[in-house]
PDB file of C-alpha atoms in Angstrom:
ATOM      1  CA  UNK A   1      20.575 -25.211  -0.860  1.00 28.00           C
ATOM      2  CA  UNK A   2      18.278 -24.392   1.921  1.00 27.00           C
ATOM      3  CA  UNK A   3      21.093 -23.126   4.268  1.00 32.00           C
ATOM      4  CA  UNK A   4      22.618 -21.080   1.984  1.00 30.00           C
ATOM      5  CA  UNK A   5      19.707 -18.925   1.381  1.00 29.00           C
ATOM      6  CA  UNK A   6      19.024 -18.736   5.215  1.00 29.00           C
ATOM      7  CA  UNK A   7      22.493 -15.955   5.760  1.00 32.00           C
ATOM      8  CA  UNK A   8      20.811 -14.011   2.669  1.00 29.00           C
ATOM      9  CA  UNK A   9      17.333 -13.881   4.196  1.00 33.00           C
ATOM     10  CA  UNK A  10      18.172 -13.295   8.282  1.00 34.00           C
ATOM     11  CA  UNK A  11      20.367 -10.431   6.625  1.00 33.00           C
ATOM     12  CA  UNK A  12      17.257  -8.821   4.424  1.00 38.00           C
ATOM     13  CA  UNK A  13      15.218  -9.373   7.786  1.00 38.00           C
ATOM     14  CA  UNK A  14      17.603  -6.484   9.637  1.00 42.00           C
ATOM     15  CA  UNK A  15      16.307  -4.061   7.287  1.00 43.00           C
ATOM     16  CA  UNK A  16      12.503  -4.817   8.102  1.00 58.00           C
ATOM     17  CA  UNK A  17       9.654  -5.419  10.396  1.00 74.00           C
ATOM     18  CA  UNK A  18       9.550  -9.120  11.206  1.00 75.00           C
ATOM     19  CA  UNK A  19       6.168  -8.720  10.914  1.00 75.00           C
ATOM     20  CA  UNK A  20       5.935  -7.309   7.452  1.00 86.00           C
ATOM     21  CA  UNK A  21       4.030 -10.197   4.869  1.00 88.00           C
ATOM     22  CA  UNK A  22       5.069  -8.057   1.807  1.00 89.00           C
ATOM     23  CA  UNK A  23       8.160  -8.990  -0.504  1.00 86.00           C
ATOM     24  CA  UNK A  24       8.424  -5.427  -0.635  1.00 85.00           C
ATOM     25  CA  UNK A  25      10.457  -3.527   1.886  1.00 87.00           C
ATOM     26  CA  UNK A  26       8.296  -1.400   4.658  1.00 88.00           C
ATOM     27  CA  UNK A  27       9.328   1.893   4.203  1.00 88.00           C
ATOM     28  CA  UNK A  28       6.646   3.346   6.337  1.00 87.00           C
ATOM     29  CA  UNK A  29       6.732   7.154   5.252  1.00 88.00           C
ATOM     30  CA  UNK A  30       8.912   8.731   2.273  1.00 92.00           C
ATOM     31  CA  UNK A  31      10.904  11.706   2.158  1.00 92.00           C
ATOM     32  CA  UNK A  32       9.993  14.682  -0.278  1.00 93.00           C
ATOM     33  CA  UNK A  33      13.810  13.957  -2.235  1.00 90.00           C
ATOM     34  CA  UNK A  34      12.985  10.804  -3.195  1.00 90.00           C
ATOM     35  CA  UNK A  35      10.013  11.997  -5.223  1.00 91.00           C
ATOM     36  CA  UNK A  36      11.055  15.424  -6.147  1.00 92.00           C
ATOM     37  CA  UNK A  37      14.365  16.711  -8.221  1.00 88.00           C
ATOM     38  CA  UNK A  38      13.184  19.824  -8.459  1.00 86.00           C
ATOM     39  CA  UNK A  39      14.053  23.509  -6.496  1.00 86.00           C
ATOM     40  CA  UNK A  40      13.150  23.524  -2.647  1.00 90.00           C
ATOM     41  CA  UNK A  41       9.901  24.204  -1.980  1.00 93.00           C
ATOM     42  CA  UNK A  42       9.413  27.259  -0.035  1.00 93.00           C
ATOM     43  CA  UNK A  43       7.566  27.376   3.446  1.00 94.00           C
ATOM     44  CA  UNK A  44       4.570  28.821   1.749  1.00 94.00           C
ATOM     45  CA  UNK A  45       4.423  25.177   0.259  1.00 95.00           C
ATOM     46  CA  UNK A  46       2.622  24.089   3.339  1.00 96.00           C
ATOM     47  CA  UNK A  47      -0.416  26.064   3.122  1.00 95.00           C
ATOM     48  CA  UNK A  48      -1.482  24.127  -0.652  1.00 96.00           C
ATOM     49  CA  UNK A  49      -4.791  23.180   1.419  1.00 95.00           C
ATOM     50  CA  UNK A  50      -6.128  26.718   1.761  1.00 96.00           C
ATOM     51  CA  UNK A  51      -5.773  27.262  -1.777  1.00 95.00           C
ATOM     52  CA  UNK A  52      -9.086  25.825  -3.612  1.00 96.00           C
ATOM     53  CA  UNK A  53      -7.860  25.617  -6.728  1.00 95.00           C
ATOM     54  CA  UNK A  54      -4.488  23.364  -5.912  1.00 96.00           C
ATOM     55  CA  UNK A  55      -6.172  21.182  -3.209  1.00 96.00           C
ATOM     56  CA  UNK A  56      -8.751  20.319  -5.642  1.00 97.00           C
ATOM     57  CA  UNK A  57      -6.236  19.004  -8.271  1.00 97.00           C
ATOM     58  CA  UNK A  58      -4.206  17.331  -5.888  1.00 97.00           C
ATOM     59  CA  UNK A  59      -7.472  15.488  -5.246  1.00 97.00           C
ATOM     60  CA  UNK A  60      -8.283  14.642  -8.545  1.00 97.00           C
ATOM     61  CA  UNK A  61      -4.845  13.725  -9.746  1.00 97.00           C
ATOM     62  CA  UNK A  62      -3.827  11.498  -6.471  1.00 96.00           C
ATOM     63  CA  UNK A  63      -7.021   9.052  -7.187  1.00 95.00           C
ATOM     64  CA  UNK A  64      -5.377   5.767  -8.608  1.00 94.00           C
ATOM     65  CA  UNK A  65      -8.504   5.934 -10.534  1.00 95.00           C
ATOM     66  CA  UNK A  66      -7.242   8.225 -12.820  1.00 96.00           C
ATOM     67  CA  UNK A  67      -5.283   7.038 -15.721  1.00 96.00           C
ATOM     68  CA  UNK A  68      -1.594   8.537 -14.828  1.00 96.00           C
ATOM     69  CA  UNK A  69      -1.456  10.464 -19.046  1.00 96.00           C
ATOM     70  CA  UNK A  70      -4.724  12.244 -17.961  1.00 97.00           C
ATOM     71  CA  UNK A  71      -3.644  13.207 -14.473  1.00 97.00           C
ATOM     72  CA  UNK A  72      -0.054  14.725 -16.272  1.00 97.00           C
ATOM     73  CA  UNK A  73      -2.323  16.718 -18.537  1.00 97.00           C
ATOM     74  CA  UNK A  74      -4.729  18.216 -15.902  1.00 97.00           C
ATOM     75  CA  UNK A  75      -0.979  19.223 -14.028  1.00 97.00           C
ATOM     76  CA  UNK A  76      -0.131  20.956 -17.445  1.00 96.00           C
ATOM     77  CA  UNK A  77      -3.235  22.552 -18.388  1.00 96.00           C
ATOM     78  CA  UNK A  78      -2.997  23.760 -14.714  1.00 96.00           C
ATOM     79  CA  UNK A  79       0.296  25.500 -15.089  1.00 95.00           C
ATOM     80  CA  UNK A  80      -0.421  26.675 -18.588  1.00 94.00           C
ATOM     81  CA  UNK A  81      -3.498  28.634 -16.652  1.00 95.00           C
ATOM     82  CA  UNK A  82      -1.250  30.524 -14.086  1.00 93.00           C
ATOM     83  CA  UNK A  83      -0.275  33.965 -14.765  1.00 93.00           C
ATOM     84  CA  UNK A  84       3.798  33.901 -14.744  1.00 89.00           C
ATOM     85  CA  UNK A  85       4.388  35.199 -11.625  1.00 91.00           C
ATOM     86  CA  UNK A  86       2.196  32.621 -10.050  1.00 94.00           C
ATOM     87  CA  UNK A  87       4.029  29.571 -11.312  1.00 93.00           C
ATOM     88  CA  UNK A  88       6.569  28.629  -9.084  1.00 92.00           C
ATOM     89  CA  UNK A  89       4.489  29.384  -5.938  1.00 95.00           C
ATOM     90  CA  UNK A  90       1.314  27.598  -6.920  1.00 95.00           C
ATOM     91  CA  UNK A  91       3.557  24.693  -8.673  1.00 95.00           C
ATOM     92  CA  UNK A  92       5.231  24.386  -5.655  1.00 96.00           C
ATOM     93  CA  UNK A  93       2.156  24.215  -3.488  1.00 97.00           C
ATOM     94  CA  UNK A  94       0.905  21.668  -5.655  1.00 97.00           C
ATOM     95  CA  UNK A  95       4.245  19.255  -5.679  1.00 96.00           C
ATOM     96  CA  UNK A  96       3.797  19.777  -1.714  1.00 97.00           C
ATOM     97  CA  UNK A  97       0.282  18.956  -1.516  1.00 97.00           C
ATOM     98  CA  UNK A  98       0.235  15.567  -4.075  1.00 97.00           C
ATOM     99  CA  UNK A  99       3.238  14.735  -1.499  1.00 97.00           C
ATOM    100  CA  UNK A 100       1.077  15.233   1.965  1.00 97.00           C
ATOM    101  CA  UNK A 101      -1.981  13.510   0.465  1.00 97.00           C
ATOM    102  CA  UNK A 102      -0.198  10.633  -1.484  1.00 96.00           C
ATOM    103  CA  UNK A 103       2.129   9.905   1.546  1.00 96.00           C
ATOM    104  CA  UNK A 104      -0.919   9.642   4.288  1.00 96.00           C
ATOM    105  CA  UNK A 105      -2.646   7.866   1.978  1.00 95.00           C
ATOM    106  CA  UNK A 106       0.508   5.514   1.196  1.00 95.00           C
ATOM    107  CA  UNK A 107       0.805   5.017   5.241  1.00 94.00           C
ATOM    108  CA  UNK A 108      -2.896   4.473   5.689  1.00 94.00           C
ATOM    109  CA  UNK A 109      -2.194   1.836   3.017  1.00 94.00           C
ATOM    110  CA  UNK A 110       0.809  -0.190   5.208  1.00 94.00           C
ATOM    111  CA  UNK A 111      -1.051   0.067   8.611  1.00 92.00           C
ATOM    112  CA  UNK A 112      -4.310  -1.580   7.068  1.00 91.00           C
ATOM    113  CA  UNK A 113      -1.634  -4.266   5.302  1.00 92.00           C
ATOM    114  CA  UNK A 114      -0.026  -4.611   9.144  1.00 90.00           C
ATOM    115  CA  UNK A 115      -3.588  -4.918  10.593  1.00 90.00           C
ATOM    116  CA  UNK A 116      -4.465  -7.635   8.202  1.00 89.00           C
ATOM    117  CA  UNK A 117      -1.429  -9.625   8.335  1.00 88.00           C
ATOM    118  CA  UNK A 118      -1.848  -9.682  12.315  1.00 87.00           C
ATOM    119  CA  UNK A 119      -5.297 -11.302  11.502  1.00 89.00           C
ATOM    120  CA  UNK A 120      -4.125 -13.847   8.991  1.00 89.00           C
ATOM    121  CA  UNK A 121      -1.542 -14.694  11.865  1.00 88.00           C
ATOM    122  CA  UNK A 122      -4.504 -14.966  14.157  1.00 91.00           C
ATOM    123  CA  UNK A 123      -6.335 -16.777  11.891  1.00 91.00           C
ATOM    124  CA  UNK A 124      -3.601 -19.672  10.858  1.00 91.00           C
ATOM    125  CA  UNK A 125      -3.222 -20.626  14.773  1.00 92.00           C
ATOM    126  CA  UNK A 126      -6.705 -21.122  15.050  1.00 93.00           C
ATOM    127  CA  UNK A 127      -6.396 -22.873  11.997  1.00 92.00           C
ATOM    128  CA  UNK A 128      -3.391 -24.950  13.023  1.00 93.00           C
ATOM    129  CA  UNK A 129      -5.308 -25.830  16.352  1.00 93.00           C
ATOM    130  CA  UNK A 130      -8.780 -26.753  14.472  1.00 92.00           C
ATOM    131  CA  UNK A 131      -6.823 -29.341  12.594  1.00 92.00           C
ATOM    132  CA  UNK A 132      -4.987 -30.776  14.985  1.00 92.00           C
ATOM    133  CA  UNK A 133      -8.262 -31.176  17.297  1.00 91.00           C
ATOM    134  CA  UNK A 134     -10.020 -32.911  14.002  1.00 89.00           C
ATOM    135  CA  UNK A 135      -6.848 -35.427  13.926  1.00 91.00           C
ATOM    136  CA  UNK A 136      -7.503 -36.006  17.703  1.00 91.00           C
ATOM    137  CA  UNK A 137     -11.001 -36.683  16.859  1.00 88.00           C
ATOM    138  CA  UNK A 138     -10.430 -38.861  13.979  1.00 88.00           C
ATOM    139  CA  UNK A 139      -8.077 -40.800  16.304  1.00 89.00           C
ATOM    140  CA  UNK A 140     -10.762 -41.707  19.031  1.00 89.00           C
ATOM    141  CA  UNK A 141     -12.067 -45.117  18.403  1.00 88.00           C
ATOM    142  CA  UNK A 142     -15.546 -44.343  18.992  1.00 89.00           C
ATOM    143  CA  UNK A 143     -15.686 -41.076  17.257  1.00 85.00           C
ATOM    144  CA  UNK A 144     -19.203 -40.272  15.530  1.00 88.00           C
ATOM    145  CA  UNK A 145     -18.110 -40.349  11.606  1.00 88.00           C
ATOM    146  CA  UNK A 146     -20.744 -37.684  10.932  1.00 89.00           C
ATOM    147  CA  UNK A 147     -18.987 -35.190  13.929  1.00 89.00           C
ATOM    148  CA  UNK A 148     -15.751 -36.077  11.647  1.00 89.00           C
ATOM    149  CA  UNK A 149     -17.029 -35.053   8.599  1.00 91.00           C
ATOM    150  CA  UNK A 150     -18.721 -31.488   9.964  1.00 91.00           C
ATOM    151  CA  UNK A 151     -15.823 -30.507  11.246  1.00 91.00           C
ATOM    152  CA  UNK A 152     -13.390 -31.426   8.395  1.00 92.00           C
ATOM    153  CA  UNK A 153     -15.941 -29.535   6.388  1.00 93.00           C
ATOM    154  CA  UNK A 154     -15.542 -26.687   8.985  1.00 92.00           C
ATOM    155  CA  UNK A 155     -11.922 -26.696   8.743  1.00 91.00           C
ATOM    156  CA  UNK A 156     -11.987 -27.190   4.741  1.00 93.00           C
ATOM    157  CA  UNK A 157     -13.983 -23.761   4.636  1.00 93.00           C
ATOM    158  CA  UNK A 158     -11.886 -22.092   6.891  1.00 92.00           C
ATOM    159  CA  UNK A 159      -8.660 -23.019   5.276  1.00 92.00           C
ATOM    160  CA  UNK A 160     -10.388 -21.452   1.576  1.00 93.00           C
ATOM    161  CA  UNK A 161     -11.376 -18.013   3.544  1.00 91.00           C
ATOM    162  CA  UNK A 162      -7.457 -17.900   4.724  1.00 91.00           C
ATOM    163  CA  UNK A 163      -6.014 -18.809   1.238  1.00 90.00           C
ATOM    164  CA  UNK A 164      -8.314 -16.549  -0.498  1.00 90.00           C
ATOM    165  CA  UNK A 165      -7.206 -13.595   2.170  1.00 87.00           C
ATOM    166  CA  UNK A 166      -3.595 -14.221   1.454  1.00 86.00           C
ATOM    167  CA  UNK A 167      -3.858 -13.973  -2.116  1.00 85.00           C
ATOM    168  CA  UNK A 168      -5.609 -11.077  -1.334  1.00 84.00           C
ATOM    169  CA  UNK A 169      -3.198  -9.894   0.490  1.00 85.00           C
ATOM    170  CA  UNK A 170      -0.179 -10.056  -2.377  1.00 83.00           C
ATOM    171  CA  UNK A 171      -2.393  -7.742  -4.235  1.00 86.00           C
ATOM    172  CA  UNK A 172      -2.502  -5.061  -1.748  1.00 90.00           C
ATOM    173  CA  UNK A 173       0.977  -5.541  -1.175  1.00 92.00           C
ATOM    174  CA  UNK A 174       1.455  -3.563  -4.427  1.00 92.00           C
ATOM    175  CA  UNK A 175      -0.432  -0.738  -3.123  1.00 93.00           C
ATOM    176  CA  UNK A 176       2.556   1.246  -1.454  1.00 94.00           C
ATOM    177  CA  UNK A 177       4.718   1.221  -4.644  1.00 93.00           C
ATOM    178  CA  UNK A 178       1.867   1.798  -7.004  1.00 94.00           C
ATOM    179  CA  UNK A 179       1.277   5.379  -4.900  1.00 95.00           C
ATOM    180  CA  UNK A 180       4.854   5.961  -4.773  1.00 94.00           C
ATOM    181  CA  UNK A 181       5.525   5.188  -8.428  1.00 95.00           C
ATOM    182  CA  UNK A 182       2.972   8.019  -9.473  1.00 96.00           C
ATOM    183  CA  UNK A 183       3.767  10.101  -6.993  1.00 96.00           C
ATOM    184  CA  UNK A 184       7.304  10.325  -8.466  1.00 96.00           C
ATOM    185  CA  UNK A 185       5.573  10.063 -12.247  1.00 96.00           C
ATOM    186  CA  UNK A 186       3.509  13.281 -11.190  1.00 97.00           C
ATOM    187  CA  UNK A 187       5.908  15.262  -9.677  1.00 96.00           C
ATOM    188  CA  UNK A 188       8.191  14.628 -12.480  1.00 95.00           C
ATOM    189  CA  UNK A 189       5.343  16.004 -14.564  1.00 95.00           C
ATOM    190  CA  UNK A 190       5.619  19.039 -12.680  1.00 95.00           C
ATOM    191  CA  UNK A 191       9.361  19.817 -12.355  1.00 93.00           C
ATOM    192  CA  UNK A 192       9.366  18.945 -17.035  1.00 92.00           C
ATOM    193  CA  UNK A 193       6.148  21.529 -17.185  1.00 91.00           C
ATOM    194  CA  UNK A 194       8.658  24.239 -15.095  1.00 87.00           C
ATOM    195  CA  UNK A 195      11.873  23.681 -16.669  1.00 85.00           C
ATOM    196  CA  UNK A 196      10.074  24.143 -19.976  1.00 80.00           C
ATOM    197  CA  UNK A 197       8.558  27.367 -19.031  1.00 72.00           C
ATOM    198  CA  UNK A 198      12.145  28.804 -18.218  1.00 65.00           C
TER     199      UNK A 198
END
């Protein structure tokens, strides 16, 4: 059974970072299309962070605090409050901006999962060579029962903190897809607000 699976994973591994702990695939940064169906975004886009009023709602509406239905409304009551001709360009400005933010913050996310999963690495050798050195101990005929027992208790400790950071660890896996799943849920909000207003 065991050698059949091996083709299936060696052929996922091409795809990823051998380094990667998550089940999910590392997809480091996305690409506005796979969030947004709408129109293209003019240039003008890019400057979302000058304007105070659409850098302060992507704020507000890219914290994963915020329950996704409320963040939708605050999108809607924000294009319901733009005269027509502003629409489009402030809309647009917005779908740009959640994208910047939400993407950085996505990436930030996957090089702090990287930089732990290096340490858990890190962590298991030492952990591999602390056993193996309390085996060698336990194998000495004189060995002091009471050396034994601090460092199995060492070891015991040491093996909790590295379980407990790798469950840890299959939490924040989630992270990346959690930000892209609203980011998508968000701008969909926005391109459903526009195509209404037509």
């Amino acid at each position: 059974m065991i050698a059949t699976l091996v083709p299936i994973a060696n052929a996922n591994a091409k795809n990823t970072d051998p380094d990667w702990p998550c089940m999910q695939r590392k997809v480091p940064q996305l690409s506005l299309g796979q969030v947004w169906n709408g129109p293209n975004l003019p240039p003008a886009a890019k400057d979302w962070s000058k304007d105070s009023a659409v850098s302060a709602l992507v704020d507000e509406v890219a914290a994963r605090r915020l329950p996704i239905a409320e963040a939708q409304k605050k999108i809607k009551d924000f294009a319901a409050s733009l005269p027509a001709g502003q629409l489009v360009p402030k809309t647009a400005m917005l779908v740009q901006g959640m994208f910047d933010h939400m993407d950085a913050e996505r990436s930030h996310v996957i090089s702090g999962i990287s930089r732990y999963a290096h340490k858990q690495l890190k962590m298991a050798a030492e952990l591999r060579k602390q056993a193996s050195d309390v085996d060698a101990l336990r194998a000495k005929p004189d060995a002091d029962p009471d050396e034994i027992e601090r460092r199995t208790e060492l070891l015991n400790f040491a093996t909790r903190i590295f379980n407990e950071r790798a469950q840890s660890l299959t939490y924040v896996c989630d992270v990346p897809t959690i930000i892209e799943q609203r980011l998508y849920q968000l701008s969909k909000t926005v391109s459903e607000t526009l195509a209404a207003k037509k």
